[in-house]
Coordinates of C-alpha atoms in Angstrom, one line a residue:
X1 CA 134.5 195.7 203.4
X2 CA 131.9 195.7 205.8
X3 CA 129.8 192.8 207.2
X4 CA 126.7 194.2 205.2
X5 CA 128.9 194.3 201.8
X6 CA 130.6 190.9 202.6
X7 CA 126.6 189.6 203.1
X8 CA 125.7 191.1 199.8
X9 CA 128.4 189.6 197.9
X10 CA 128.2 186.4 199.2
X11 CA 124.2 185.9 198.7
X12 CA 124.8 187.6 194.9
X13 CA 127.5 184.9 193.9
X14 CA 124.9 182.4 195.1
X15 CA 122.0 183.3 193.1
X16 CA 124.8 183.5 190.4
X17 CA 126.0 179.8 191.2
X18 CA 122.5 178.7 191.2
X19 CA 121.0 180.4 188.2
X20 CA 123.7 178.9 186.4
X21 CA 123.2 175.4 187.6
X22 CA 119.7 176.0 186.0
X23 CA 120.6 176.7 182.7
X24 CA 123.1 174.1 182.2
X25 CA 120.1 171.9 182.9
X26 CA 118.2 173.3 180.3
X27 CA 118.2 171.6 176.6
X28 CA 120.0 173.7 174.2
X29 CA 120.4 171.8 171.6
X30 CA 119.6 174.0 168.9
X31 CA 116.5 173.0 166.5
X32 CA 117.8 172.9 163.2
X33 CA 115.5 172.3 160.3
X34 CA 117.3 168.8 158.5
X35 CA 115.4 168.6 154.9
X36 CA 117.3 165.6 153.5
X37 CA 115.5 162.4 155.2
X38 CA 117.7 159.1 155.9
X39 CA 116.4 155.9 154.4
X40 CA 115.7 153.3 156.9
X41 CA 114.2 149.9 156.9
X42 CA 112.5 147.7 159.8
X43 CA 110.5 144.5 159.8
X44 CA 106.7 143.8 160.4
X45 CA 106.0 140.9 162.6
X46 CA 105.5 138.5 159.2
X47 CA 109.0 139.5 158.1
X48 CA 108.2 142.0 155.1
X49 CA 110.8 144.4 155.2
X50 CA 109.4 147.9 155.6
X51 CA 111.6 151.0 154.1
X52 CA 110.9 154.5 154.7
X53 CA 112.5 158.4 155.0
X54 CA 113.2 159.5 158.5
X55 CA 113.3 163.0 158.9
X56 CA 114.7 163.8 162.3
X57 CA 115.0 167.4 164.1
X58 CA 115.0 166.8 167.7
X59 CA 114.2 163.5 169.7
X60 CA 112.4 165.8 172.8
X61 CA 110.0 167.2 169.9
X62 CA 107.0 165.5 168.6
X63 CA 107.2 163.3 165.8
X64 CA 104.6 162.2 162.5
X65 CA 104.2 159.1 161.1
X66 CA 103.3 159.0 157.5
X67 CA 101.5 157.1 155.8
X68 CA 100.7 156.5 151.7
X69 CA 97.8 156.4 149.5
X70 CA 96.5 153.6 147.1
X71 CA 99.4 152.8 144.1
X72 CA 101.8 155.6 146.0
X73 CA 104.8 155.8 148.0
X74 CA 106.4 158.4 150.6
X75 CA 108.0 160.1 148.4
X76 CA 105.5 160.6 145.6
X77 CA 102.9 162.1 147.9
X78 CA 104.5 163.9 150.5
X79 CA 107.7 165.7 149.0
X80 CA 106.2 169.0 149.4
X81 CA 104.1 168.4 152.4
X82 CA 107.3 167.2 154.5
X83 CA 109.2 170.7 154.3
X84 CA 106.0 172.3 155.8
X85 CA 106.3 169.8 159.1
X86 CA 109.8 169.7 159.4
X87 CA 110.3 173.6 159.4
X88 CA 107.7 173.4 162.0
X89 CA 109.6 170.8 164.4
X90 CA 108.3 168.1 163.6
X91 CA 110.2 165.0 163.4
X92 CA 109.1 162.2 160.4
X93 CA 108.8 159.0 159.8
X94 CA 107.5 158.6 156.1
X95 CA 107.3 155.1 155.1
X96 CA 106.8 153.0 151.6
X97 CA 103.9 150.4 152.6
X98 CA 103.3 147.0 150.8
X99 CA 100.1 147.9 149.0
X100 CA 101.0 151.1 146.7
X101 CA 102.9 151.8 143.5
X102 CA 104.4 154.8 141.3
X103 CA 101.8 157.4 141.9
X104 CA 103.1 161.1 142.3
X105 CA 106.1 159.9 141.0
X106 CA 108.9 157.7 142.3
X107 CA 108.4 154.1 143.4
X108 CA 107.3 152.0 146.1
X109 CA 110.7 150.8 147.9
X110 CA 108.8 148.5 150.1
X111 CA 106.8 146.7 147.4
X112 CA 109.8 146.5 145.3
X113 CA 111.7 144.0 147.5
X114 CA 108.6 141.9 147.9
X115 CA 108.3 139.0 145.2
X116 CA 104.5 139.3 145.4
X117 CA 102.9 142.4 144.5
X118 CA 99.4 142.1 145.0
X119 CA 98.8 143.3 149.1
X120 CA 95.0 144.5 149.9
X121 CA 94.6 147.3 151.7
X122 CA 94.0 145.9 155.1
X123 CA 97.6 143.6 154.3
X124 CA 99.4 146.9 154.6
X125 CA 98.2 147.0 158.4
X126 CA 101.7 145.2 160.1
X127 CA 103.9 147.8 158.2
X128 CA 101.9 150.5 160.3
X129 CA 102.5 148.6 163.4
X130 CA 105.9 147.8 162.3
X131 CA 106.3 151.8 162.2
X132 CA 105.3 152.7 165.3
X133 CA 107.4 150.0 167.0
X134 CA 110.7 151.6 165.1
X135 CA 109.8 155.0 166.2
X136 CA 109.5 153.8 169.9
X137 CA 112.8 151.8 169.9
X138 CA 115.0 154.9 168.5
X139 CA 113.9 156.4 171.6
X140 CA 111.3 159.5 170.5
X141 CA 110.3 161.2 173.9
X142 CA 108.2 163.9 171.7
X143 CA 104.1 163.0 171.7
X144 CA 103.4 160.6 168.5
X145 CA 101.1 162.0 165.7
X146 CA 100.0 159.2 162.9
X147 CA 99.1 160.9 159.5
X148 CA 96.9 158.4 156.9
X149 CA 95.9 159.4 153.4
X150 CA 92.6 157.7 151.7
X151 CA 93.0 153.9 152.8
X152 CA 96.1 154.3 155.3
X153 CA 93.8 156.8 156.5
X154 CA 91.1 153.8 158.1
X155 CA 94.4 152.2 159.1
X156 CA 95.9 154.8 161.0
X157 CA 92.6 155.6 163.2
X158 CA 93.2 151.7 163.7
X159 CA 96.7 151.9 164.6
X160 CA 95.6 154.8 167.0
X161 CA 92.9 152.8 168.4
X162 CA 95.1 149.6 169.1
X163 CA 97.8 152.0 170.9
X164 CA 95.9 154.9 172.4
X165 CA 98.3 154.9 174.9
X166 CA 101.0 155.5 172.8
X167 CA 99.7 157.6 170.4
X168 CA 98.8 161.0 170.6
X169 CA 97.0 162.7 167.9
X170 CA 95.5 161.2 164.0
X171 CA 94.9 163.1 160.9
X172 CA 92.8 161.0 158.5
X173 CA 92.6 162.3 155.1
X174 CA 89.5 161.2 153.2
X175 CA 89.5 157.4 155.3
X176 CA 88.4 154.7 152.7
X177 CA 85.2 152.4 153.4
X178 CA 83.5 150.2 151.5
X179 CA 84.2 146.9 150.0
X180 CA 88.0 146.3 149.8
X181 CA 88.3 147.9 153.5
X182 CA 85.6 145.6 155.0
X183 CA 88.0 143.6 157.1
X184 CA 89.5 147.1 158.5
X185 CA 87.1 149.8 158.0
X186 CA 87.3 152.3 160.9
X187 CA 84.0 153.7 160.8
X188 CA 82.7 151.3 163.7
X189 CA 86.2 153.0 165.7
X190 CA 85.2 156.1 165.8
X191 CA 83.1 155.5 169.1
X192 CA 85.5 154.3 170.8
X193 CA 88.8 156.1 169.9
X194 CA 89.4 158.5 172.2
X195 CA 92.8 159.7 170.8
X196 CA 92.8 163.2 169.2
X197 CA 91.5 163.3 165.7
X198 CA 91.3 165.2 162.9
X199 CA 89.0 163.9 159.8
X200 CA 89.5 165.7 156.5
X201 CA 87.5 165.7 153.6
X202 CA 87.2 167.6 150.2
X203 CA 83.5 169.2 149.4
X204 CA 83.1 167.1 146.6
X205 CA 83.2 163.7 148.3
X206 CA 80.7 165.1 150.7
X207 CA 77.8 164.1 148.4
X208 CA 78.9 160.4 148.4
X209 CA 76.3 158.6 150.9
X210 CA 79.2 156.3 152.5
X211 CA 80.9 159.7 153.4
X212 CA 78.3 161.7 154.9
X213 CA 77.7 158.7 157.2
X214 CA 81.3 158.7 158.2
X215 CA 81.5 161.9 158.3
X216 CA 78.4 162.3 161.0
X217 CA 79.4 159.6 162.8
X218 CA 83.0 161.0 163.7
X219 CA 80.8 164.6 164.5
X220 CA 78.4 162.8 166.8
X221 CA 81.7 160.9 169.0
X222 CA 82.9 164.5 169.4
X223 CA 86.0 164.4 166.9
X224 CA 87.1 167.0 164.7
X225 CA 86.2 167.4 160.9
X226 CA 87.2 169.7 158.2
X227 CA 85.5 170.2 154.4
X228 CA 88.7 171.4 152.2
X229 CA 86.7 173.5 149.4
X230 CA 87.6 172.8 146.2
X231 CA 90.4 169.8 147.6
X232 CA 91.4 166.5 146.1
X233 CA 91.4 163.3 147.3
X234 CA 93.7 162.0 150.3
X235 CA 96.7 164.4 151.3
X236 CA 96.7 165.8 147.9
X237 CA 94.7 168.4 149.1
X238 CA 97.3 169.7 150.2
X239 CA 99.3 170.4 147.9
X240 CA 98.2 173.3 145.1
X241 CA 99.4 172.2 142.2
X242 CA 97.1 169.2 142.4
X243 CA 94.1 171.1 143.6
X244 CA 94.6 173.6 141.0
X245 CA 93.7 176.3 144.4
X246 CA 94.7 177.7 147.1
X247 CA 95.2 175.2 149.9
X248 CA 96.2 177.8 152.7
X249 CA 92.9 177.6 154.8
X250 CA 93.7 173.3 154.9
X251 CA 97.4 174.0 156.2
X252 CA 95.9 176.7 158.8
X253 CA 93.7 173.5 160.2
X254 CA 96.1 171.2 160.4
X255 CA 98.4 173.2 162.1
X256 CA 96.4 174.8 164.6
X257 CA 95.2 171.0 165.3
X258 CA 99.3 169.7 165.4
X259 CA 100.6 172.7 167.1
X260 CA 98.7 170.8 170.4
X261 CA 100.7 168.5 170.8
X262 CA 103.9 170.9 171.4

């Protein structure tokens, strides 16, 4: 062989070498869809013990936080919407707060160890917090996306605005106001959040005075809004069979707004 050929070898087995050294570095662990969430449970800071569903893919990946509507639990209202984020990548967190109940079906596993029952809305804040503290210990390097239906909608653009440097994205569905939220309404947030948000609202709770005010004020601070046609109240819109319609132009928003954060 001559000194050319020996040359050419020699640099070929090195680029070989090299290129390999590269892809061991890469991440291959493989992203396989898990549908079957583990139960876990965590403590807010005034001891209430907090369970939820975690449904984890991949700890690099990005990862939702979900939380309830009024009388409801994880379970209840999200057991269709969680296939649709999971087969997407998503890691999440689904948790059972203090103030909910037996809507949609199951029961409230949070509210069921407490010996008092009767948590306001804005009482249900520290399990939030409590959630977003558990997600950061188990070590989730993916961007952090909190998801709120009707009142835990208010307390999730709270919870985004307390941590806007750890948290990366909120959809609010249908945020409650008024009178039980007045010690946590996030309407007077929405000028200075500067997290990613996503405010969602059905067309017929647009003609409700408190909404449209929200609903402009959330417009005017530069977020982003969405009127589901014909949708329900909270998450529920959704999922069909409690609009009674097709809900694939809602899933086309919310994806194009979560697939950001990728």
């Amino acid at each position: 062989m001559n000194t050319y050929k020996k040359l050419f070898v020699i640099s070929l087995v090195s680029i070989l070498v090299v290129s390999s050294c590269k892809e061991k570095k890469k991440d291959t662990t493989p992203l396989t869809v898990k549908t079957t969430g583990k139960e876990v449970s965590f403590y807010a800071k005034d001891s209430m013990k907090v369970v939820g569903d975690l449904y984890e893919q991949n700890k690099s990946q990005p990862i939702i936080l979900l939380f309830h509507q009024a009388r409801s639990n994880a379970k209840g209202e999200y057991s269709t919407i969680i296939p649709k984020l999971t087969a997407k990548g998503f890691n999440v967190l689904a948790i059972d707060q203090r103030s909910g109940g037996q809507l949609f079906g199951n029961y409230n596993r949070t509210l069921a160890g407490s010996t008092y029952k009767n948590y306001s809305y804005c009482e249900a804040y520290p399990d939030l917090e409590a959630a977003l503290l558990y997600i950061s210990k188990q070590g989730y390097q993916g961007k952090k996306i909190v998801w709120g239906s009707s009142y835990s909608a208010a307390l999730a653009i709270k919870l985004a605005h307390n941590h806007q440097n750890k948290i990366h994205g909120v959809l609010a569905f249908s945020p409650a106001s008024g009178g039980p939220m007045k010690d946590c309404n996030a309407d007077n947030l929405l000028k200075t959040l500067k997290t990613p948000l996503l405010l969602l609202r059905p067309s017929k709770e647009m003609g409700i005075e408190s909404v449209k005010k929200q609903f402009n004020l959330a417009t005017e601070f530069n977020h982003q809004t969405y009127i589901a046609k014909d949708g329900v109240h909270g998450s529920s819109m959704l999922v069909a069979v409690r609009t009674k319609t097709a809900v694939d132009d809602t899933w086309n928003k919310v994806f194009r707004f979560l697939e950001t954060f990728k």
